[in-house]
Structures are given as C-alpha cells and as structure tokens.
Coordinates of C-alpha atoms in Angstrom, one line a residue:
M11 CA 26.6 55.8 46.5
K12 CA 30.3 55.6 47.6
Q13 CA 30.7 59.3 47.7
F14 CA 27.5 59.5 49.7
W15 CA 28.8 57.1 52.5
I16 CA 32.1 58.9 52.6
T17 CA 30.4 62.2 53.0
F18 CA 28.2 60.7 55.6
F19 CA 31.0 59.2 57.7
G20 CA 32.8 62.4 57.4
S21 CA 29.9 64.3 58.8
I22 CA 29.5 61.9 61.7
V23 CA 33.3 62.3 62.4
G24 CA 33.0 66.1 62.1
V25 CA 30.1 66.2 64.7
V26 CA 31.9 64.0 67.0
V27 CA 35.2 66.0 66.9
G28 CA 33.3 69.2 67.4
S29 CA 31.3 67.8 70.4
V30 CA 34.6 66.4 71.9
V31 CA 36.3 69.7 71.6
T32 CA 33.5 71.4 73.2
V33 CA 33.4 68.9 76.0
L34 CA 37.1 69.0 76.5
L35 CA 36.9 72.9 77.1
G36 CA 34.6 72.1 80.0
V37 CA 35.7 68.8 81.2
F38 CA 36.9 69.9 84.6
L39 CA 33.3 71.3 85.2
I40 CA 31.4 68.2 84.1
G41 CA 34.0 65.5 85.0
A42 CA 32.1 64.5 88.1
L43 CA 28.9 64.2 86.3
I44 CA 30.5 62.0 83.5
G45 CA 32.1 59.9 86.2
S46 CA 28.7 59.2 87.9
V47 CA 27.0 58.4 84.6
V48 CA 29.6 55.9 83.6
E49 CA 29.9 54.5 87.0
G50 CA 26.0 54.1 87.2
A51 CA 26.1 52.3 83.8
R52 CA 28.7 49.9 85.2
T53 CA 26.7 49.2 88.3
E54 CA 23.5 48.6 86.2
N55 CA 25.3 46.1 84.1
A56 CA 27.4 44.3 86.9
L57 CA 27.6 40.6 86.4
P58 CA 25.3 38.7 88.7
Q59 CA 27.1 36.7 91.3
T60 CA 25.3 33.4 90.9
A61 CA 24.0 31.1 88.2
M62 CA 25.0 32.7 85.0
V63 CA 24.3 31.3 81.6
L64 CA 26.4 32.8 79.0
E65 CA 25.0 33.7 75.6
L66 CA 26.8 33.2 72.2
D67 CA 25.1 34.2 69.0
L68 CA 26.7 32.6 66.0
R69 CA 24.5 34.2 63.4
E70 CA 26.8 37.1 63.1
A71 CA 30.0 36.8 61.2
R72 CA 33.1 36.9 63.3
L73 CA 36.8 37.8 62.7
D74 CA 39.1 35.2 63.8
S75 CA 41.1 37.7 66.0
P76 CA 39.9 41.2 67.3
A77 CA 39.9 44.0 64.8
R78 CA 42.9 46.4 65.2
S79 CA 40.6 49.4 65.3
P80 CA 39.7 50.0 69.0
F81 CA 36.4 51.6 67.9
G82 CA 34.9 48.4 66.7
F83 CA 32.4 48.4 69.7
A84 CA 29.6 46.7 67.8
S85 CA 31.9 43.9 66.4
P86 CA 30.9 40.5 67.7
L87 CA 33.6 39.0 70.0
S88 CA 36.4 37.2 67.8
V89 CA 36.8 33.5 67.6
V90 CA 40.0 33.6 69.6
D91 CA 38.4 35.7 72.3
V92 CA 35.4 33.4 72.3
V93 CA 37.7 30.5 72.9
R94 CA 39.6 32.3 75.7
T95 CA 36.4 33.6 77.3
L96 CA 34.9 30.1 77.6
E97 CA 38.2 28.7 79.0
R98 CA 38.0 31.4 81.8
A99 CA 34.5 30.5 82.5
E100 CA 35.3 27.0 82.8
T101 CA 36.7 27.7 86.5
D102 CA 34.1 30.4 87.2
S103 CA 31.6 28.8 89.7
R104 CA 29.1 31.5 88.9
V105 CA 28.8 30.2 85.2
A106 CA 26.7 27.3 84.9
G107 CA 26.3 26.9 81.2
L108 CA 26.1 28.2 77.7
F109 CA 23.2 29.1 75.5
I110 CA 23.9 29.3 71.7
R111 CA 22.0 30.7 68.8
A112 CA 23.1 28.6 66.0
N113 CA 24.1 29.8 62.6
E114 CA 21.3 29.0 60.1
F115 CA 23.3 29.0 56.9
G116 CA 26.8 27.7 57.5
M117 CA 30.2 29.3 58.3
S118 CA 33.9 28.7 57.6
P119 CA 34.6 25.0 58.4
G120 CA 37.8 26.2 60.4
V121 CA 35.6 28.5 62.6
A122 CA 33.0 25.7 63.1
E123 CA 35.7 23.2 64.1
E124 CA 37.4 25.7 66.4
L125 CA 34.0 26.5 68.2
R126 CA 33.2 22.9 68.3
G127 CA 36.3 22.2 70.2
A128 CA 35.6 25.1 72.7
I129 CA 32.2 23.7 73.3
A130 CA 33.7 20.2 74.1
D131 CA 36.2 21.7 76.4
F132 CA 33.5 23.7 78.2
R133 CA 31.3 20.6 78.8
A134 CA 34.4 18.7 79.9
A135 CA 34.6 21.3 82.7
G136 CA 31.2 20.3 84.0
K137 CA 29.2 23.0 82.3
F138 CA 26.1 22.5 80.1
V139 CA 25.5 23.8 76.6
V140 CA 22.2 24.3 75.0
T141 CA 21.8 25.5 71.4
H142 CA 18.8 26.7 69.6
A143 CA 18.4 27.1 65.8
Q144 CA 15.7 28.9 64.0
G145 CA 16.4 26.5 61.2
F146 CA 19.4 24.9 59.6
E147 CA 18.4 26.3 56.3
G148 CA 21.7 26.4 54.4
T149 CA 23.0 23.2 52.5
S150 CA 26.4 23.5 54.2
V151 CA 26.8 20.9 57.1
T152 CA 29.2 23.6 59.0
G153 CA 26.6 25.4 60.9
Y154 CA 25.4 22.2 62.4
F155 CA 29.0 21.0 62.9
A156 CA 29.8 23.9 65.0
V157 CA 27.1 23.0 67.7
S158 CA 26.7 19.2 67.3
G159 CA 28.4 18.6 70.5
S160 CA 25.9 20.5 72.6
D161 CA 24.0 18.8 75.5
Q162 CA 20.7 19.6 73.6
I163 CA 19.9 21.1 70.3
W164 CA 16.6 22.8 69.8
L165 CA 15.1 23.5 66.4
Q166 CA 12.1 25.8 65.7
D167 CA 9.3 23.4 64.8
T168 CA 8.3 25.2 61.7
A169 CA 11.8 25.4 60.2
N170 CA 13.8 23.1 58.1
F171 CA 16.9 20.9 58.4
T172 CA 18.6 21.0 55.0
P173 CA 22.3 20.5 55.7
A174 CA 23.3 18.3 52.6
G175 CA 27.1 18.5 52.4
M176 CA 29.8 20.9 51.0
A177 CA 29.8 22.9 47.9
S178 CA 32.0 25.5 46.2
E179 CA 31.2 27.8 43.3
T180 CA 33.8 29.4 41.1
T181 CA 33.2 32.2 38.6
F182 CA 35.2 31.9 35.6
L183 CA 35.9 35.3 33.7
G184 CA 37.6 33.9 30.5
G185 CA 34.6 33.9 28.4
L186 CA 33.5 37.4 29.6
F187 CA 36.9 38.8 28.9
E188 CA 37.0 37.3 25.4
H189 CA 33.4 38.8 24.8
F190 CA 34.7 42.3 25.7
G191 CA 38.1 41.9 23.9
A192 CA 40.2 41.7 26.9
V193 CA 43.1 39.6 27.0
P194 CA 44.2 38.0 30.4
Q195 CA 47.9 37.0 30.6
F196 CA 49.1 35.0 33.5
E197 CA 51.9 32.8 34.6
Q198 CA 51.3 30.2 37.3
F199 CA 53.5 27.8 39.3
H200 CA 51.9 25.2 38.9
E201 CA 48.9 23.6 37.4
Y202 CA 47.2 23.6 40.8
K203 CA 47.6 27.4 41.4
N204 CA 44.2 27.8 40.1
A205 CA 43.3 31.4 41.1
A206 CA 44.8 32.4 37.7
N207 CA 42.2 30.1 36.0
T208 CA 39.3 32.4 37.1
Y209 CA 40.8 34.9 34.7
T210 CA 42.0 32.7 31.9
Q211 CA 39.5 29.7 31.7
T212 CA 35.7 29.2 31.1
D213 CA 35.6 26.0 33.1
F214 CA 37.4 23.9 35.6
T215 CA 40.8 22.4 34.5
D216 CA 41.4 18.7 35.5
A217 CA 43.8 19.8 38.1
H218 CA 41.5 22.6 39.4
R219 CA 38.6 20.2 39.7
E220 CA 40.8 17.4 41.3
A221 CA 42.0 19.7 44.0
T222 CA 38.7 21.2 44.8
E223 CA 36.8 17.9 45.0
S224 CA 39.7 16.6 47.2
Y225 CA 39.6 19.2 49.9
L226 CA 35.7 19.5 49.8
G227 CA 35.5 15.7 50.3
S228 CA 38.0 16.0 53.3
I229 CA 36.1 18.6 54.9
Y230 CA 32.8 16.7 54.5
D231 CA 34.4 13.5 55.9
T232 CA 35.8 15.5 58.8
A233 CA 32.4 16.9 59.7
V234 CA 30.4 13.6 59.3
R235 CA 32.9 11.8 61.5
H236 CA 32.7 14.3 64.3
I237 CA 28.9 14.8 64.2
A238 CA 28.4 11.2 64.3
A239 CA 30.6 11.0 67.5
D240 CA 28.8 13.9 69.0
R241 CA 25.4 12.4 68.5
G242 CA 26.1 8.9 69.2
L243 CA 25.3 7.7 65.7
D244 CA 27.0 5.6 63.0
E245 CA 28.8 7.7 60.2
S246 CA 26.7 6.0 57.6
A247 CA 23.5 7.1 59.3
V248 CA 24.7 10.7 59.4
R249 CA 25.7 10.5 55.7
A250 CA 22.3 9.1 54.9
V251 CA 20.5 12.0 56.6
F252 CA 22.6 14.7 54.8
E253 CA 22.5 13.0 51.5
S254 CA 18.8 12.7 51.6
A255 CA 18.2 16.3 52.5
P256 CA 16.1 18.4 53.0
H257 CA 14.2 17.3 56.1
T258 CA 11.4 18.8 58.3
A259 CA 12.2 19.7 61.8
E260 CA 10.2 16.6 63.0
S261 CA 12.1 14.4 60.6
A262 CA 15.5 15.7 62.0
A263 CA 14.2 15.0 65.5
E264 CA 13.3 11.4 64.6
L265 CA 16.6 10.9 62.9
G266 CA 18.4 11.9 66.1
L267 CA 20.1 15.2 65.0
I268 CA 17.7 17.4 67.1
D269 CA 16.7 17.0 70.7
N270 CA 13.8 19.3 71.2
L271 CA 11.4 21.2 68.9
G272 CA 10.1 24.6 70.0
H273 CA 10.8 28.4 69.8
V274 CA 13.7 30.3 71.2
I275 CA 11.7 31.5 74.2
E276 CA 10.9 28.0 75.2
A277 CA 14.6 26.9 74.8
R278 CA 15.5 29.8 77.1
E279 CA 12.9 28.9 79.7
A280 CA 14.1 25.3 79.6
T281 CA 17.7 26.5 79.9
L282 CA 16.9 28.5 83.0
A283 CA 15.0 25.6 84.6
R284 CA 18.3 23.6 84.5
V285 CA 19.6 26.2 87.0
G286 CA 16.6 26.3 89.2
G287 CA 14.7 29.1 87.4
T288 CA 16.7 31.8 89.0
G289 CA 19.6 32.2 86.8
S290 CA 20.5 35.0 84.4
F291 CA 21.6 35.2 80.9
V292 CA 24.7 37.1 80.3
D293 CA 26.1 38.1 76.8
I294 CA 29.6 36.4 76.3
A295 CA 31.0 39.8 75.2
Q296 CA 29.9 41.4 78.4
Y297 CA 31.3 38.6 80.5
N298 CA 34.5 39.0 78.6
Q299 CA 34.7 42.6 79.5
Q300 CA 33.7 42.5 83.1
A301 CA 35.0 39.1 84.5
A302 CA 38.6 40.0 84.9
P303 CA 41.0 37.1 84.7
A304 CA 42.8 36.1 87.9
W305 CA 46.0 38.1 88.5
S306 CA 49.1 36.0 87.8
N307 CA 52.8 36.6 87.7
G308 CA 53.4 33.6 85.7
P309 CA 55.5 33.3 82.6
I310 CA 54.5 35.1 79.6
I311 CA 53.6 33.7 76.2
A312 CA 53.4 36.1 73.2
L313 CA 50.3 36.1 71.0
I314 CA 50.7 37.6 67.6
E315 CA 47.6 37.6 65.4
G316 CA 47.3 38.1 61.6
Q317 CA 44.3 37.8 59.4
G318 CA 43.5 38.9 55.8
A319 CA 45.7 39.4 52.7
I320 CA 49.4 39.6 53.2
V321 CA 50.8 43.1 52.1
T322 CA 54.0 45.1 52.4
G323 CA 54.3 47.8 55.0
N324 CA 51.9 48.7 57.8
P325 CA 48.3 48.0 56.8
G326 CA 46.1 51.0 57.2
V327 CA 43.4 50.7 59.9
S328 CA 40.2 52.7 59.5
P329 CA 38.8 53.8 62.8
F330 CA 35.5 52.4 61.7
G331 CA 36.5 48.9 60.7
G332 CA 37.2 47.5 57.3
E333 CA 39.1 44.7 55.7
E334 CA 41.9 43.3 58.0
T335 CA 45.3 42.8 56.3
I336 CA 48.6 41.4 57.4
G337 CA 51.4 44.0 57.1
G338 CA 54.8 42.7 56.4
D339 CA 56.5 45.5 58.5
F340 CA 53.6 45.3 61.3
M341 CA 53.8 41.5 61.9
S342 CA 57.6 41.2 61.6
E343 CA 58.3 44.0 64.1
A344 CA 55.7 42.4 66.4
I345 CA 57.6 39.2 66.3
L346 CA 60.9 40.8 66.9
D347 CA 59.6 42.8 69.8
A348 CA 58.5 39.6 71.3
A349 CA 61.7 37.8 70.6
N350 CA 63.7 40.6 72.1
N351 CA 61.5 40.7 75.3
D352 CA 63.3 38.8 78.0
S353 CA 60.1 38.1 79.8
V354 CA 58.6 36.2 76.8
R355 CA 59.2 32.5 76.9
A356 CA 57.4 31.4 73.7
I357 CA 55.6 33.0 70.8
V358 CA 52.3 31.8 69.4
I359 CA 51.3 33.2 65.9
R360 CA 47.7 32.9 64.9
V361 CA 47.2 32.8 61.1
D362 CA 44.2 33.3 59.1
S363 CA 45.2 34.4 55.6
P364 CA 44.6 33.2 52.1
G365 CA 48.1 34.6 51.0
G366 CA 49.3 37.7 49.3
S367 CA 52.7 39.4 48.7
A368 CA 55.6 37.0 48.4
I369 CA 57.9 39.7 49.5
A370 CA 55.9 40.6 52.7
S371 CA 55.6 36.8 53.4
D372 CA 59.3 36.3 53.2
Q373 CA 59.9 39.3 55.5
V374 CA 57.7 37.6 58.2
W375 CA 59.5 34.3 57.5
H376 CA 62.8 36.1 58.3
A377 CA 61.4 37.5 61.5
I378 CA 60.3 34.0 62.8
T379 CA 63.7 32.6 62.0
R380 CA 65.4 35.5 64.1
A381 CA 63.0 34.8 66.9
R382 CA 64.0 31.2 66.9
E383 CA 67.7 32.2 66.9
A384 CA 67.0 34.3 69.9
G385 CA 65.9 31.1 71.8
K386 CA 62.1 31.6 71.7
P387 CA 60.0 28.7 70.4
V388 CA 57.5 29.7 67.8
I389 CA 54.3 28.0 67.5
V390 CA 51.9 28.6 64.6
S391 CA 48.2 28.1 65.0
M392 CA 46.3 27.9 61.7
A393 CA 42.7 29.1 61.8
S394 CA 40.3 28.7 58.7
L395 CA 43.0 29.7 56.2
A396 CA 46.8 29.5 56.0
A397 CA 47.3 29.1 52.4
S398 CA 50.0 30.4 50.0
G399 CA 51.7 33.3 51.8
G400 CA 49.8 32.2 54.9
Y401 CA 51.7 28.8 54.7
Y402 CA 55.0 30.6 53.7
I403 CA 55.0 32.5 57.1
A404 CA 54.1 29.3 59.0
A405 CA 56.9 27.1 57.5
P406 CA 59.8 28.0 59.7
A407 CA 57.9 27.7 63.1
D408 CA 59.1 25.1 65.6
Y409 CA 55.6 23.5 65.6
V410 CA 52.6 24.1 63.3
L411 CA 49.0 23.2 64.3
A412 CA 46.0 23.2 61.9
H413 CA 42.5 22.3 62.2
E414 CA 41.4 19.2 60.2
T415 CA 39.3 21.5 58.0
T416 CA 42.0 24.3 57.6
L417 CA 42.7 25.1 54.0
T418 CA 46.5 25.3 53.8
G419 CA 49.5 24.6 51.5
S420 CA 49.0 26.2 48.0
I421 CA 52.7 26.4 47.9
G422 CA 52.9 28.2 44.5
V423 CA 52.9 31.6 42.9
L424 CA 51.0 33.4 40.1
G425 CA 50.9 36.8 38.5
G426 CA 50.0 38.6 35.3
K427 CA 47.7 41.3 33.9
V428 CA 44.7 41.8 31.7
V429 CA 45.3 43.7 28.5
L430 CA 42.3 46.0 27.8
A431 CA 43.3 47.6 24.4
G432 CA 40.4 45.7 22.6
T433 CA 38.0 46.6 25.3
F434 CA 38.9 50.2 25.0
D435 CA 38.4 50.0 21.1
M436 CA 34.9 48.9 21.6
V437 CA 33.9 52.0 23.4
G438 CA 36.2 54.4 21.3
L439 CA 38.7 55.0 24.2
N440 CA 42.4 55.4 23.3
A441 CA 45.3 55.2 25.5
E442 CA 48.9 55.6 24.1
T443 CA 52.0 54.4 26.0
I444 CA 55.4 56.1 25.7
S445 CA 58.3 54.6 27.4
V446 CA 62.1 55.0 27.6
G447 CA 64.8 52.5 28.6
G448 CA 64.4 48.8 28.3
E449 CA 61.8 46.6 26.7
Y450 CA 60.5 45.5 30.0
A451 CA 59.3 49.1 30.8
T452 CA 56.0 48.3 29.3
A453 CA 55.7 44.8 30.7
F454 CA 52.7 45.7 32.9
S455 CA 51.0 48.1 30.4
A456 CA 47.3 47.2 30.1
Q457 CA 47.4 48.4 26.4
Q458 CA 49.6 45.7 24.9
E459 CA 50.4 42.1 25.3
W460 CA 53.6 40.7 26.4
T461 CA 56.3 40.3 23.8
D462 CA 58.0 36.9 23.8
S463 CA 61.0 38.3 25.8
Q464 CA 58.7 40.1 28.3
R465 CA 56.8 36.9 29.1
A466 CA 60.1 34.9 29.4
A467 CA 61.6 37.6 31.8
Y468 CA 58.3 37.6 33.9
R469 CA 58.2 33.9 34.1
A470 CA 61.8 33.7 35.1
Q471 CA 61.1 36.2 38.1
M472 CA 58.2 34.0 39.2
A473 CA 60.3 30.8 38.9
D474 CA 62.9 32.4 41.2
T475 CA 60.0 33.2 43.6
Y476 CA 58.7 29.7 43.4
A477 CA 62.2 28.3 44.0
D478 CA 62.5 30.5 47.2
F479 CA 59.2 29.4 48.5
T480 CA 59.6 25.7 48.1
Q481 CA 63.2 25.9 49.5
R482 CA 62.0 27.8 52.6
V483 CA 59.2 25.0 53.0
A484 CA 62.0 22.3 52.7
D485 CA 64.2 24.0 55.2
G486 CA 61.4 24.9 57.6
R487 CA 59.7 21.5 57.7
G488 CA 62.7 19.3 57.4
L489 CA 61.6 17.8 54.2
P490 CA 63.7 16.9 51.0
L491 CA 63.2 19.6 48.4
E492 CA 62.1 16.8 46.0
R493 CA 59.2 15.8 48.4
V494 CA 58.2 19.5 48.6
L495 CA 58.2 19.9 44.9
E496 CA 55.8 16.9 44.7
I497 CA 53.2 18.3 47.2
A498 CA 53.5 21.9 46.1
R499 CA 52.7 23.0 42.7
G500 CA 50.1 25.5 44.1
R501 CA 47.8 22.6 45.5
V502 CA 45.4 23.4 48.5
W503 CA 45.3 20.8 51.3
T504 CA 43.1 20.6 54.1
G505 CA 44.7 20.3 57.6
A506 CA 44.1 16.5 57.8
Q507 CA 45.7 16.1 54.5
A508 CA 48.6 18.3 55.3
L509 CA 49.3 16.4 58.5
D510 CA 49.8 13.2 56.5
L511 CA 52.1 15.2 54.1
G512 CA 54.2 16.6 56.9
L513 CA 53.3 20.2 56.3
V514 CA 51.7 20.5 59.7
D515 CA 52.7 18.7 63.0
E516 CA 49.3 18.4 64.9
I517 CA 45.6 18.7 64.4
G518 CA 44.3 21.2 67.1
G519 CA 42.9 24.6 67.8
F520 CA 44.0 27.6 69.6
R521 CA 44.2 26.1 73.2
D522 CA 46.2 23.2 71.7
A523 CA 48.7 25.8 70.4
I524 CA 49.0 27.3 73.8
A525 CA 49.6 23.9 75.3
A526 CA 52.4 23.3 72.7
A527 CA 54.0 26.5 73.6
R528 CA 54.1 25.6 77.2
Q529 CA 55.7 22.3 76.4
L530 CA 58.3 23.8 74.0
A531 CA 59.1 26.6 76.7
G532 CA 59.4 24.1 79.5
I533 CA 56.4 25.6 81.4
D534 CA 54.6 23.3 83.7
P535 CA 51.1 22.3 82.4
D536 CA 49.5 23.4 85.6
Q537 CA 51.4 26.7 86.1
A538 CA 49.4 29.9 85.5
I539 CA 50.6 31.8 82.4
R540 CA 50.0 35.3 81.0
L541 CA 49.0 35.6 77.4
R542 CA 50.1 39.0 76.1
R543 CA 49.1 40.3 72.8
F544 CA 51.9 41.9 70.6
P545 CA 51.5 44.8 69.9
A546 CA 49.1 45.6 72.6
Q547 CA 45.6 46.7 71.5
S548 CA 45.4 50.6 71.6
T549 CA 42.6 52.0 74.0
P550 CA 40.0 54.3 72.5
L551 CA 41.7 57.3 74.1
E552 CA 45.1 56.5 72.4
A553 CA 43.6 56.0 69.0
F554 CA 41.6 59.0 69.5
Q555 CA 44.6 61.1 70.3
R556 CA 46.4 59.8 67.1
M557 CA 43.4 60.4 65.0
F558 CA 42.5 63.9 65.9
G559 CA 45.6 65.2 67.6
V560 CA 43.9 65.5 71.1
S561 CA 46.4 65.5 73.9
A562 CA 45.7 64.9 77.6
D563 CA 47.9 67.1 79.8
T564 CA 47.2 65.5 83.0
A565 CA 46.2 62.1 84.3
E566 CA 43.0 63.6 85.5
T567 CA 42.2 64.9 81.9
A568 CA 43.1 61.5 80.4
A569 CA 40.8 59.7 82.9
R570 CA 37.9 61.9 82.2
L571 CA 38.4 61.6 78.4
N572 CA 38.4 57.8 78.8
A573 CA 35.1 58.2 80.6
L574 CA 33.9 60.4 77.7
M575 CA 34.8 57.6 75.2
E576 CA 32.6 55.3 77.2
L577 CA 29.4 57.5 76.9
P578 CA 26.7 55.9 74.7
E579 CA 26.4 58.8 72.5
V580 CA 30.0 58.8 71.6
R581 CA 30.2 55.1 71.3
A582 CA 27.2 55.0 69.0
A583 CA 28.7 57.6 66.6
L584 CA 31.9 55.6 66.4
E585 CA 30.0 52.4 65.7
A586 CA 29.5 53.8 62.1
R587 CA 31.9 51.7 60.1
Q588 CA 32.3 50.2 56.7
E589 CA 31.1 46.7 56.1
M590 CA 33.8 44.2 56.4
S591 CA 34.5 41.8 53.5
Q592 CA 37.4 39.5 52.7
T593 CA 39.1 39.3 49.5
G594 CA 40.5 35.9 48.4
V595 CA 44.1 36.1 47.2
Q596 CA 46.9 33.9 46.3
L597 CA 50.6 34.3 46.8
R598 CA 51.9 36.5 43.9
T599 CA 54.5 38.4 42.5
R600 CA 53.6 41.9 41.1
T601 CA 50.4 41.8 39.2
A602 CA 48.2 44.3 37.4
V603 CA 45.1 42.5 38.4
P604 CA 43.4 43.3 41.7
N605 CA 42.8 40.3 43.9

C-alpha cells in the first residue's frame, strides 16, 4: 500500500511537471488568458463590503502554526493564524460576528484554551459569536471548553451531550516484548520520565500514575472553572453535569450548557437574522487571504515558530505536507537572523513540541542566549506542548508564557534500545555482529544485551545530559539548582502548575506573548507593529522553482507562472499530500528505538 501511494503521488507530480513545462513554452501566448481567468476568480470571490459573518470550522485538525510547505492549500488555517485573523477582524466594521462549527469529539486542551481566549477577545470588541454543534459526542470536555464563551451555543436536537472529564490511555509493550523474546533496555532520568515505561513495563508505575493523574486533574479543573464562568454557573453545577454524563440534547439545554436546539441550517438562519438577514458568511481562511492588514511602518517583532519533534539539521519538508519537525539548524538560524536584523525590536518564539534531540535543543538554547546578548528580548509562547526538549529551548528566554493546560516541564532524559535476538530466534533469523575497536562499538546492537560496562558508560552519558539540562533551566529561570532538581526528574506539569513552580512567568496565549514583547521592547501598547515571520514563508513559485529547477528569466514570466500556480487544476493536483500525524517523543540521547 505504501508503495502504491508513492507511485500514485509520483504520477501526479509527473503529470503536473509535464503540464507546466508545456504551459511555460507557450506562456507568452496564453498569459493574457491566464490573467483574465485568475482575475475573474478573484472578482467572483471578492469579500462583501458589509455585514460579514466569519465561519470557523473546528471539526478539522489544525496545526498550531502554518505548515512550511507552501503547497498546503487544503490545510485548515493554523491556530496562530486563526487568532491573528480574528484580531484583525475586531477592528473591521464589515465583520459583524463569527459562526463556529464545534468539534464533536474533543481537541488538544491547549488549542481549546487558545481558541477560547480568541473568542473572548473577539466578543470584547463588540462582535457576536454563535456556535453550532452536531453533538458533543466525545467524553473529553475540551471540544465544549473551546466554545463555551460563545454568545449562543446550538446543539442538534437528535444529538448527545457526553463530555464527562479527561482521560488518557497508555499502551504498555513490556508484556508483548516478553512474549516475543525481545528485551527492552532503557535508562531514564528519572522515575517520572515515563516514556521509557511504555517499552519496559506492563502497567503504570507509581510515579507514572501520579504524574498522569495530576496533570489530567489540573486540565479538568481549569476547564470546569472557565466553563462555569462562561456560562454563569457554579463550578459544582458544571462538575455535576460532566460527572453524570451522558445527557440528551434537551437535558443539556435544561442544565444551562446549551442555548438553542436545532439543525445547522436553523442556526445559520438565526445568525443572519442578527445582522438583518442581509449578511454574508465568509470562510475565515478566505478572509485571512483577502482582507489585507492595514499598512504600517511600525516597529518589527519577529515571529519564529516551531512544532513537532526536535531533530538535528534542517527538517525535510515534503511539498505535499507531512509531519512537522523542529530542525536545530533551521530554528537557530532563524533566531540568529532575527537577532542580527537591526529593525527587529523583539523576538517571539512559538513552541509546540513534545521534545526530541538533546543536542538540537541545546543548539536552539544557544541561539536564544546569543539573541539576548545582542539586546533582543526573547519571549516564548507555549502552545499545547512545550515539554522536555520543548522546555529546554524555552528556559533561556526573557519571558515565558503558557496556557493553563499546556503540558510542559518533563525536564529529564531517556534512551536505550530493544534487543531482538530472541525474537529472531523464533522465526529462524540469524544476524551476526563483527566489531573492531573498543567494547562500546556494539552498545547499540539489537543482537546483544549491554554488558555491565556498556550500560554504565551509557548511563554516564545520559547523566551528563541531565546535568546540562537541569543547569540550563537553573540558569535560565534564575532558580537554585537544588530546586530545579526537585521539580525536574522528568515530570510533566501543566502550565498552571508550572507557574506556581517558577517554570513559566505568565498564563497567556499568543496575543499575550505579543503584548509582553511590546513591553520588553519598550513599544507603546497603542503603537502599530509589524509581526514578521522568520524565515519568510516561501511562495508557491519559489518552492516550485526549487523543486523542479524551473527558472523565471523575466519578471513577466515570473508573474505568469504565479498566475499558473493559482489555477484550480494545478492547485488541485498539489493538494495531494500525505496524512499528517504527530509522534510523541521525549528528550533523549541516542536511542535505537524509534519514537
């Protein structure tokens, strides 16, 4: 199946390349036609000038920041860009309100909290928010948490209201490995660095269970508190509703968590009635593209975004999407470029990462310290995750913000391998190892277990990494090393817990991070700023040239090629992309086990 998709995508690319080459040969003959087609499409899709209601569909998974691939036309608007777009719409007199399609099954708590904050700011600007749900069918409270601050919440009357709390499910492979003769060998610093437990254990250790119950309880408490405030209910009443789930739609309305029952078409009609029946729905992505922000020559704040596992080098970017990663070279160079730019007054780093390479994390840490030495304030905005290596790169910043529900900390390290010799024996497979040099040459062999000296040497390496990590945190956060060692040990904390521990400075989202950057850079709160991404996102033309070696010899050719890239046929072909997934990782040293 994998080979089929590779062949399929290869065929698409081949067709597109062949077509583009043919078009380029005659581009000067058909340029006027292409221009008129594109211009006609733009005119047809022009924004209305009055009574717009933006539409936001939360049923699709969203990246925290835009994908680096410029061909991700079909990808939903990122969380950060949703926040920025709603902020822009707050001062647009043409925008009357926002219509949301609620997520039915739940989402990342950090995403829910960021969106809830954006909705609150939008309403505070005098705009209305109406949400429709075709059921809150999942047991997680996060789907409802994201939209609980809406002016009105509609629920399809034949649907269910089943939010009940928070749950986490962990798969333990220890028994499976034992059954198939595999021997997992891991070292972890320390008992709360529990990703290793999934390989070595058959059940929760006491520390693993303690930490998991603690952060789930913290997230649940946060959601209940904010939902109660949004709905004007007592926290005890909200808890009672969740803890007696599931409920019918009618029951949820009687309990005060739903305002209206009905189908989405009825909710849309009622929403338009709020603007006199003559308004228009506009997708938030279309508004983001076509409603250009007001020009400003104000001071520049650099925005550097990183999401996914932290790896060394420059992460490869598939033109058709794929898993996002944070490359040590890529992010550190972006930070240094911003630091060396005389026009940049402050740097905001957005982090959404479960961790990864200790070496790459330290590389980014060093770049942040260099930026601070250059006189640029550095502010870190934590998204859903800034744990392990994600916290490592946040530690040296001048100011760190997290959501109450952000998962952070996990100050620890793990690594190891799985010995498969016994598994191979079961199926008659034999692999022999030949080595020269020292005994440690076979330390990562999957054919033989560690010797005592190999384990001791490997553990010593990891102890050094852990010592570096904890010292970096102590230095960056201005905490005594002894205190860091108490709250480290690989334990995951929520943002609310991390604030009490001194690991973050403020509870807040993306807009709060920009406000902090203004303050640290000495920029007046009312002064217009320019938020500039480092590095700048490639245009489709630039990426197309890099991918296929196509050159545009003149400005006219370049303009026409850009028009070509906007054609629906070309965009449709480029929308073919691999399904994105996120792999959970922890800060690690070298390991033979894929994350």
